[in-house]
Amino acid sequence: MSSRDLLHRFVKLKRYYDYCNVERSANVGFHRSDTRMCSASTNMSVDEHFMTPDGTGFSDVHNNLATFLQPYYRDQRPVVIRGAVQMAPATKRWTSWEYWQQAFAESNTMVAVEMGGSYGSEQSERVEIPILGYLQYLEMFEERHGRIGKASWNDSNVPSDQKTLSSWSIPSSELVYMAQNDLPQQLHNDIFIPNFCQIDNSFEGDGLGDSSSSLGLGRLYSIMLWMGPRGCVSPLHFDPLDNCLMQHVGRKRVLLYEPTSSTSGWHYAGCDGQQTNTSPINPEVMDGNDTNSDQLQQVKTQYPLFLEEAPPRKECILNPGDLLYIPAKWWHHVRSIDTSASVNVWWR
């Protein structure tokens, strides 16, 4: 798809938004149904620690981050550090589209986006566009759909069997996801990179945590930017390296599955045209435990081992300022609840 074709698609979306111009409801209607528990729907919360910055800044985070993570890194267990990057400039600055536009006003920076909103999906098309054009798309999207998701996944007042995405998801034809792009130079001073994964201080921006402590070899491989409207998805997959996902704007929901030592192929990785580290299964089909849903019936028919042999899943909601440690080879599925901007680092 050429830049001209992409621009034409954005224009068509804008006309569509203007034509619809309906009021957005503040509430969501959920469908309740008879339920039956399956092993693949067994949910456990990801462990979490709270790190509240003190009155002098974020010294508590600097002194203790590696200490907090050490037992989780040793045992290869995921954990959320609440507030770990709350003091990073990105957590405040990146909520403003004006800031982004100023940062790239004199730049011809190009970014790769997924037309269809699902990273790596066969149904999505990956193309390059100017980042300023993408920012215009996000503003148009928010005019139509808003920035904040209609469902709060961490709302204790909503029963778990009613937390289903089918009733409020955005059509994939309207989703464009800026997924897995190298963090542009213009934004390097806005983020903190944990020092434990860059013992050689290879990142020129500010470090996070005690610079004398490392986890593993402390070898930083890449720093990636993920940005998109609510409804964008990274499908169920694993990464070969340890991962720190830092949430700066909006919320994300993450589902995780422990890697299994057995020869079970419950994940069906590589099937249906997927990469060998990616599953064709959407684990969200288990959210409502609706045994009559078409999606769940399809999983039962095509991927029966997922229901029978998948390990219990862990779940967390990332809020702005949170850091999630995802150990190497843990399966994870990520969905943006709101307009979202995140940075992740892979290290060994």
CSV table of C-alpha atoms in Angstrom, one decimal:
chain,number,residue,atom,x,y,z
A,1,MET,CA,0.0,0.0,0.0
A,2,SER,CA,1.4,3.4,-1.1
A,3,SER,CA,1.5,6.5,1.1
A,4,ARG,CA,-1.1,8.0,-1.3
A,5,ASP,CA,-3.4,5.0,-0.8
A,6,LEU,CA,-3.0,5.1,3.0
A,7,LEU,CA,-3.8,8.8,3.0
A,8,HIS,CA,-6.9,8.1,1.0
A,9,ARG,CA,-8.0,5.5,3.6
A,10,PHE,CA,-7.5,8.0,6.4
A,11,VAL,CA,-9.7,10.5,4.5
A,12,LYS,CA,-12.4,7.9,4.1
A,13,LEU,CA,-12.2,7.1,7.8
A,14,LYS,CA,-12.6,10.8,8.6
A,15,ARG,CA,-15.7,11.1,6.4
A,16,TYR,CA,-17.1,8.0,8.0
A,17,TYR,CA,-16.6,9.5,11.5
A,18,ASP,CA,-18.2,12.7,10.4
A,19,TYR,CA,-21.1,10.8,8.9
A,20,CYS,CA,-21.7,8.7,12.0
A,21,ASN,CA,-21.2,11.5,14.5
A,22,VAL,CA,-23.1,9.7,17.3
A,23,GLU,CA,-22.8,10.2,21.0
A,24,ARG,CA,-20.6,7.7,22.7
A,25,SER,CA,-22.3,5.9,25.6
A,26,ALA,CA,-20.5,6.0,28.9
A,27,ASN,CA,-21.7,2.5,29.7
A,28,VAL,CA,-21.4,-0.8,28.1
A,29,GLY,CA,-24.0,-3.6,27.9
A,30,PHE,CA,-22.5,-6.9,28.7
A,31,HIS,CA,-24.1,-10.2,27.8
A,32,ARG,CA,-24.5,-12.7,30.7
A,33,SER,CA,-24.8,-16.3,29.9
A,34,ASP,CA,-24.7,-19.7,31.6
A,35,THR,CA,-21.0,-20.5,32.2
A,36,ARG,CA,-18.8,-23.5,32.4
A,37,MET,CA,-15.2,-23.3,33.6
A,38,CYS,CA,-12.5,-24.6,31.3
A,39,SER,CA,-8.8,-25.1,32.3
A,40,ALA,CA,-7.7,-22.4,29.8
A,41,SER,CA,-9.9,-19.8,31.5
A,42,THR,CA,-8.5,-20.3,35.0
A,43,ASN,CA,-7.2,-16.9,35.9
A,44,MET,CA,-4.5,-15.8,38.4
A,45,SER,CA,-3.3,-12.3,39.0
A,46,VAL,CA,0.3,-11.4,38.2
A,47,ASP,CA,2.3,-10.6,41.4
A,48,GLU,CA,2.8,-6.9,41.9
A,49,HIS,CA,4.8,-4.5,44.0
A,50,PHE,CA,4.0,-0.9,44.7
A,51,MET,CA,6.8,1.7,44.5
A,52,THR,CA,5.5,5.1,45.4
A,53,PRO,CA,7.9,8.0,44.7
A,54,ASP,CA,8.8,9.9,47.9
A,55,GLY,CA,8.9,13.6,48.3
A,56,THR,CA,12.5,13.9,47.0
A,57,GLY,CA,11.8,12.2,43.6
A,58,PHE,CA,12.2,8.6,42.8
A,59,SER,CA,15.2,7.5,44.9
A,60,ASP,CA,13.2,4.6,46.2
A,61,VAL,CA,12.8,3.2,42.7
A,62,HIS,CA,16.4,3.8,41.9
A,63,ASN,CA,17.6,2.0,45.0
A,64,ASN,CA,15.3,-1.0,45.0
A,65,LEU,CA,14.2,-1.9,41.5
A,66,ALA,CA,16.8,-4.7,40.8
A,67,THR,CA,16.3,-5.9,44.4
A,68,PHE,CA,12.5,-6.3,43.8
A,69,LEU,CA,13.0,-8.1,40.5
A,70,GLN,CA,15.9,-10.4,41.5
A,71,PRO,CA,13.7,-13.3,42.8
A,72,TYR,CA,11.4,-13.1,39.9
A,73,TYR,CA,14.2,-13.1,37.4
A,74,ARG,CA,15.8,-16.0,39.2
A,75,ASP,CA,12.6,-18.0,39.1
A,76,GLN,CA,11.5,-16.7,35.7
A,77,ARG,CA,8.1,-15.4,37.0
A,78,PRO,CA,6.3,-12.3,35.7
A,79,VAL,CA,5.7,-9.3,38.1
A,80,VAL,CA,4.2,-5.8,37.8
A,81,ILE,CA,6.1,-3.0,39.5
A,82,ARG,CA,3.5,-0.3,40.1
A,83,GLY,CA,4.7,3.2,39.7
A,84,ALA,CA,8.2,2.2,38.5
A,85,VAL,CA,8.2,4.7,35.6
A,86,GLN,CA,5.7,7.1,37.1
A,87,MET,CA,8.4,9.9,37.2
A,88,ALA,CA,9.6,9.3,33.7
A,89,PRO,CA,8.8,12.4,31.5
A,90,ALA,CA,7.0,10.3,29.0
A,91,THR,CA,4.3,9.4,31.5
A,92,LYS,CA,3.2,13.0,31.6
A,93,ARG,CA,4.3,14.4,28.2
A,94,TRP,CA,3.1,11.7,25.9
A,95,THR,CA,-0.6,12.3,26.8
A,96,SER,CA,-0.5,15.5,24.7
A,97,TRP,CA,-0.7,15.3,20.9
A,98,GLU,CA,0.7,18.8,20.8
A,99,TYR,CA,3.9,17.5,22.4
A,100,TRP,CA,4.2,14.8,19.8
A,101,GLN,CA,3.6,17.2,16.9
A,102,GLN,CA,6.3,19.6,18.3
A,103,ALA,CA,8.8,16.8,18.8
A,104,PHE,CA,8.5,15.7,15.1
A,105,ALA,CA,7.7,19.0,13.5
A,106,GLU,CA,11.1,19.3,11.8
A,107,SER,CA,11.4,15.6,11.1
A,108,ASN,CA,10.6,13.2,8.3
A,109,THR,CA,10.5,10.2,10.6
A,110,MET,CA,8.7,7.2,9.1
A,111,VAL,CA,7.1,4.5,11.3
A,112,ALA,CA,5.7,1.1,10.5
A,113,VAL,CA,2.0,0.6,11.2
A,114,GLU,CA,-0.3,-2.4,11.1
A,115,MET,CA,-3.5,-1.7,9.1
A,116,GLY,CA,-6.0,-3.8,11.0
A,117,GLY,CA,-4.7,-3.2,14.5
A,118,SER,CA,-3.3,-6.7,15.2
A,119,TYR,CA,0.5,-7.0,15.1
A,120,GLY,CA,1.7,-9.8,12.9
A,121,SER,CA,-1.8,-11.0,12.0
A,122,GLU,CA,-2.5,-12.3,8.5
A,123,GLN,CA,-5.5,-10.0,8.5
A,124,SER,CA,-3.3,-6.9,9.0
A,125,GLU,CA,-1.0,-5.2,6.5
A,126,ARG,CA,2.3,-3.5,7.6
A,127,VAL,CA,3.2,-0.3,5.8
A,128,GLU,CA,5.4,2.7,6.5
A,129,ILE,CA,4.0,6.2,6.9
A,130,PRO,CA,5.2,9.6,8.3
A,131,ILE,CA,4.7,9.7,12.1
A,132,LEU,CA,2.9,13.1,11.7
A,133,GLY,CA,0.4,11.4,9.5
A,134,TYR,CA,-0.1,8.7,12.2
A,135,LEU,CA,-0.7,11.3,14.8
A,136,GLN,CA,-3.4,12.9,12.7
A,137,TYR,CA,-5.1,9.4,12.4
A,138,LEU,CA,-5.0,9.1,16.2
A,139,GLU,CA,-6.7,12.4,16.7
A,140,MET,CA,-9.4,11.5,14.1
A,141,PHE,CA,-9.9,8.2,15.9
A,142,GLU,CA,-10.4,9.8,19.3
A,143,GLU,CA,-12.9,12.3,17.8
A,144,ARG,CA,-15.0,9.3,16.8
A,145,HIS,CA,-14.4,6.7,19.5
A,146,GLY,CA,-12.8,8.6,22.4
A,147,ARG,CA,-9.5,7.9,24.1
A,148,ILE,CA,-10.7,5.9,27.1
A,149,GLY,CA,-12.1,2.4,26.8
A,150,LYS,CA,-15.7,1.7,27.8
A,151,ALA,CA,-14.9,-1.2,30.0
A,152,SER,CA,-12.7,-1.2,33.1
A,153,TRP,CA,-11.1,-4.6,33.3
A,154,ASN,CA,-9.9,-4.0,36.9
A,155,ASP,CA,-13.4,-2.8,38.1
A,156,SER,CA,-14.4,-5.1,40.9
A,157,ASN,CA,-18.0,-4.1,40.4
A,158,VAL,CA,-18.1,-5.9,37.0
A,159,PRO,CA,-18.4,-9.7,37.4
A,160,SER,CA,-15.7,-11.6,35.6
A,161,ASP,CA,-18.1,-13.5,33.5
A,162,GLN,CA,-19.4,-10.2,32.0
A,163,LYS,CA,-16.0,-8.8,31.0
A,164,THR,CA,-16.2,-9.6,27.4
A,165,LEU,CA,-14.7,-7.6,24.6
A,166,SER,CA,-17.2,-8.5,21.9
A,167,SER,CA,-19.7,-5.8,22.9
A,168,TRP,CA,-17.4,-2.8,22.6
A,169,SER,CA,-14.6,-3.7,20.3
A,170,ILE,CA,-13.6,-1.4,17.5
A,171,PRO,CA,-14.0,-2.7,13.8
A,172,SER,CA,-10.5,-3.8,12.7
A,173,SER,CA,-10.9,-1.7,9.5
A,174,GLU,CA,-10.6,1.4,11.7
A,175,LEU,CA,-7.6,0.3,13.7
A,176,VAL,CA,-4.0,1.3,12.8
A,177,TYR,CA,-1.3,0.1,15.2
A,178,MET,CA,2.2,1.6,15.4
A,179,ALA,CA,3.7,-1.6,16.7
A,180,GLN,CA,7.3,-2.5,17.5
A,181,ASN,CA,9.2,0.5,16.1
A,182,ASP,CA,12.6,1.5,17.3
A,183,LEU,CA,12.2,4.4,19.8
A,184,PRO,CA,12.8,7.6,17.8
A,185,GLN,CA,15.8,9.7,18.9
A,186,GLN,CA,13.5,12.6,19.7
A,187,LEU,CA,12.0,10.6,22.5
A,188,HIS,CA,15.1,9.2,24.2
A,189,ASN,CA,15.2,11.8,26.9
A,190,ASP,CA,11.6,11.1,27.9
A,191,ILE,CA,12.1,7.6,29.2
A,192,PHE,CA,14.1,5.7,31.8
A,193,ILE,CA,15.7,2.4,30.9
A,194,PRO,CA,16.4,0.0,33.8
A,195,ASN,CA,20.1,-0.1,34.5
A,196,PHE,CA,20.0,-3.8,35.3
A,197,CYS,CA,19.5,-4.6,31.6
A,198,GLN,CA,22.2,-2.2,30.3
A,199,ILE,CA,25.3,-2.7,32.5
A,200,ASP,CA,27.4,-1.0,29.8
A,201,ASN,CA,25.2,2.1,29.9
A,202,SER,CA,24.6,1.8,26.2
A,203,PHE,CA,21.4,4.0,26.3
A,204,GLU,CA,22.2,7.7,26.3
A,205,GLY,CA,19.1,8.7,28.3
A,206,ASP,CA,18.5,8.4,32.0
A,207,GLY,CA,18.8,5.0,33.7
A,208,LEU,CA,16.4,3.6,36.2
A,209,GLY,CA,17.6,1.8,39.3
A,210,ASP,CA,21.0,1.1,40.9
A,211,SER,CA,23.6,1.2,38.2
A,212,SER,CA,25.8,-1.3,40.0
A,213,SER,CA,23.3,-4.1,39.8
A,214,SER,CA,22.5,-6.2,36.8
A,215,LEU,CA,20.2,-9.1,36.0
A,216,GLY,CA,21.6,-11.7,33.7
A,217,LEU,CA,24.4,-10.4,31.4
A,218,GLY,CA,22.9,-6.9,31.5
A,219,ARG,CA,23.1,-6.8,27.7
A,220,LEU,CA,20.5,-4.5,26.1
A,221,TYR,CA,19.3,-5.6,22.7
A,222,SER,CA,16.5,-3.1,21.6
A,223,ILE,CA,14.2,-0.4,22.8
A,224,MET,CA,10.8,-0.4,21.1
A,225,LEU,CA,7.8,2.0,20.9
A,226,TRP,CA,4.3,0.7,20.8
A,227,MET,CA,1.4,3.2,20.2
A,228,GLY,CA,-2.2,2.9,19.1
A,229,PRO,CA,-5.8,3.4,19.8
A,230,ARG,CA,-7.9,1.2,22.1
A,231,GLY,CA,-8.6,-2.1,20.6
A,232,CYS,CA,-5.1,-2.7,19.2
A,233,VAL,CA,-3.7,-6.2,19.9
A,234,SER,CA,-0.4,-8.1,20.0
A,235,PRO,CA,-1.5,-11.7,19.5
A,236,LEU,CA,-0.5,-14.6,21.8
A,237,HIS,CA,3.3,-15.1,21.3
A,238,PHE,CA,6.5,-15.5,23.2
A,239,ASP,CA,9.9,-13.7,22.9
A,240,PRO,CA,13.3,-15.4,23.2
A,241,LEU,CA,14.6,-12.6,25.5
A,242,ASP,CA,13.6,-11.2,28.8
A,243,ASN,CA,11.3,-8.2,28.5
A,244,CYS,CA,10.4,-5.1,30.5
A,245,LEU,CA,7.2,-3.5,29.3
A,246,MET,CA,6.8,0.1,30.5
A,247,GLN,CA,3.4,1.7,30.3
A,248,HIS,CA,3.3,5.5,29.8
A,249,VAL,CA,-0.1,6.4,28.3
A,250,GLY,CA,-3.4,4.6,28.8
A,251,ARG,CA,-4.0,1.1,30.0
A,252,LYS,CA,-3.2,-2.3,28.6
A,253,ARG,CA,-4.5,-5.7,29.5
A,254,VAL,CA,-1.9,-8.6,29.5
A,255,LEU,CA,-2.7,-12.3,29.6
A,256,LEU,CA,0.3,-14.6,30.2
A,257,TYR,CA,0.9,-18.3,30.1
A,258,GLU,CA,3.9,-20.1,31.6
A,259,PRO,CA,6.1,-22.0,29.1
A,260,THR,CA,5.5,-25.7,29.5
A,261,SER,CA,8.3,-28.3,29.5
A,262,SER,CA,6.0,-31.0,27.9
A,263,THR,CA,5.8,-31.7,24.2
A,264,SER,CA,2.2,-30.4,24.3
A,265,GLY,CA,1.3,-28.2,21.4
A,266,TRP,CA,-1.5,-26.5,23.2
A,267,HIS,CA,-0.6,-23.1,21.7
A,268,TYR,CA,-0.5,-24.4,18.1
A,269,ALA,CA,2.4,-22.0,17.3
A,270,GLY,CA,3.1,-21.7,13.6
A,271,CYS,CA,-0.3,-22.9,12.5
A,272,ASP,CA,-2.5,-21.1,10.1
A,273,GLY,CA,0.3,-19.0,8.7
A,274,GLN,CA,1.6,-17.7,12.0
A,275,GLN,CA,5.3,-17.4,12.9
A,276,THR,CA,6.8,-20.2,15.0
A,277,ASN,CA,6.6,-18.0,18.2
A,278,THR,CA,3.0,-16.9,17.6
A,279,SER,CA,-0.3,-18.7,18.3
A,280,PRO,CA,-3.4,-18.4,16.1
A,281,ILE,CA,-5.6,-18.6,19.2
A,282,ASN,CA,-7.2,-15.5,20.8
A,283,PRO,CA,-7.3,-16.4,24.6
A,284,GLU,CA,-9.9,-13.7,25.1
A,285,VAL,CA,-12.5,-16.2,23.9
A,286,MET,CA,-12.5,-17.5,27.5
A,287,ASP,CA,-13.2,-14.2,29.2
A,288,GLY,CA,-17.0,-14.7,29.5
A,289,ASN,CA,-17.0,-18.5,29.5
A,290,ASP,CA,-19.8,-18.4,27.0
A,291,THR,CA,-19.9,-22.0,25.9
A,292,ASN,CA,-22.2,-21.0,23.0
A,293,SER,CA,-20.1,-18.3,21.5
A,294,ASP,CA,-19.0,-18.9,17.9
A,295,GLN,CA,-15.4,-18.0,18.7
A,296,LEU,CA,-15.2,-20.5,21.6
A,297,GLN,CA,-16.8,-23.2,19.5
A,298,GLN,CA,-14.2,-22.5,16.8
A,299,VAL,CA,-11.4,-23.0,19.3
A,300,LYS,CA,-13.0,-26.2,20.6
A,301,THR,CA,-13.1,-27.6,17.0
A,302,GLN,CA,-9.7,-26.3,15.7
A,303,TYR,CA,-7.5,-26.1,18.8
A,304,PRO,CA,-8.8,-28.6,21.4
A,305,LEU,CA,-5.5,-28.9,23.2
A,306,PHE,CA,-5.8,-25.2,24.2
A,307,LEU,CA,-8.8,-26.0,26.3
A,308,GLU,CA,-7.4,-29.3,27.7
A,309,GLU,CA,-3.7,-28.6,28.3
A,310,ALA,CA,-3.0,-24.9,28.4
A,311,PRO,CA,-1.5,-23.8,31.8
A,312,PRO,CA,-3.5,-21.5,34.0
A,313,ARG,CA,-3.3,-18.0,32.7
A,314,LYS,CA,-2.1,-14.9,34.6
A,315,GLU,CA,-3.6,-11.5,34.0
A,316,CYS,CA,-2.8,-7.9,34.8
A,317,ILE,CA,-3.9,-4.4,33.9
A,318,LEU,CA,-1.0,-2.0,33.3
A,319,ASN,CA,-1.7,1.6,34.2
A,320,PRO,CA,0.4,4.6,33.3
A,321,GLY,CA,3.7,4.4,35.2
A,322,ASP,CA,3.7,0.6,35.6
A,323,LEU,CA,6.4,-1.8,34.5
A,324,LEU,CA,5.8,-5.4,33.7
A,325,TYR,CA,8.6,-7.9,33.7
A,326,ILE,CA,7.9,-10.8,31.2
A,327,PRO,CA,10.4,-13.6,31.4
A,328,ALA,CA,11.8,-15.1,28.2
A,329,LYS,CA,9.5,-17.6,26.5
A,330,TRP,CA,6.4,-16.7,28.5
A,331,TRP,CA,3.4,-16.6,26.2
A,332,HIS,CA,1.6,-13.2,26.3
A,333,HIS,CA,-1.4,-11.5,24.7
A,334,VAL,CA,-1.7,-7.7,24.9
A,335,ARG,CA,-4.7,-5.5,24.3
A,336,SER,CA,-4.9,-1.7,24.5
A,337,ILE,CA,-7.9,-0.7,26.7
A,338,ASP,CA,-7.3,3.0,26.0
A,339,THR,CA,-5.2,5.0,23.5
A,340,SER,CA,-1.9,3.7,24.6
A,341,ALA,CA,1.8,4.4,24.4
A,342,SER,CA,4.4,1.9,25.8
A,343,VAL,CA,8.1,1.2,25.6
A,344,ASN,CA,9.6,-2.2,25.9
A,345,VAL,CA,13.2,-3.3,26.2
A,346,TRP,CA,14.6,-6.8,25.4
A,347,TRP,CA,17.8,-7.8,27.2
A,348,ARG,CA,19.7,-10.9,28.1
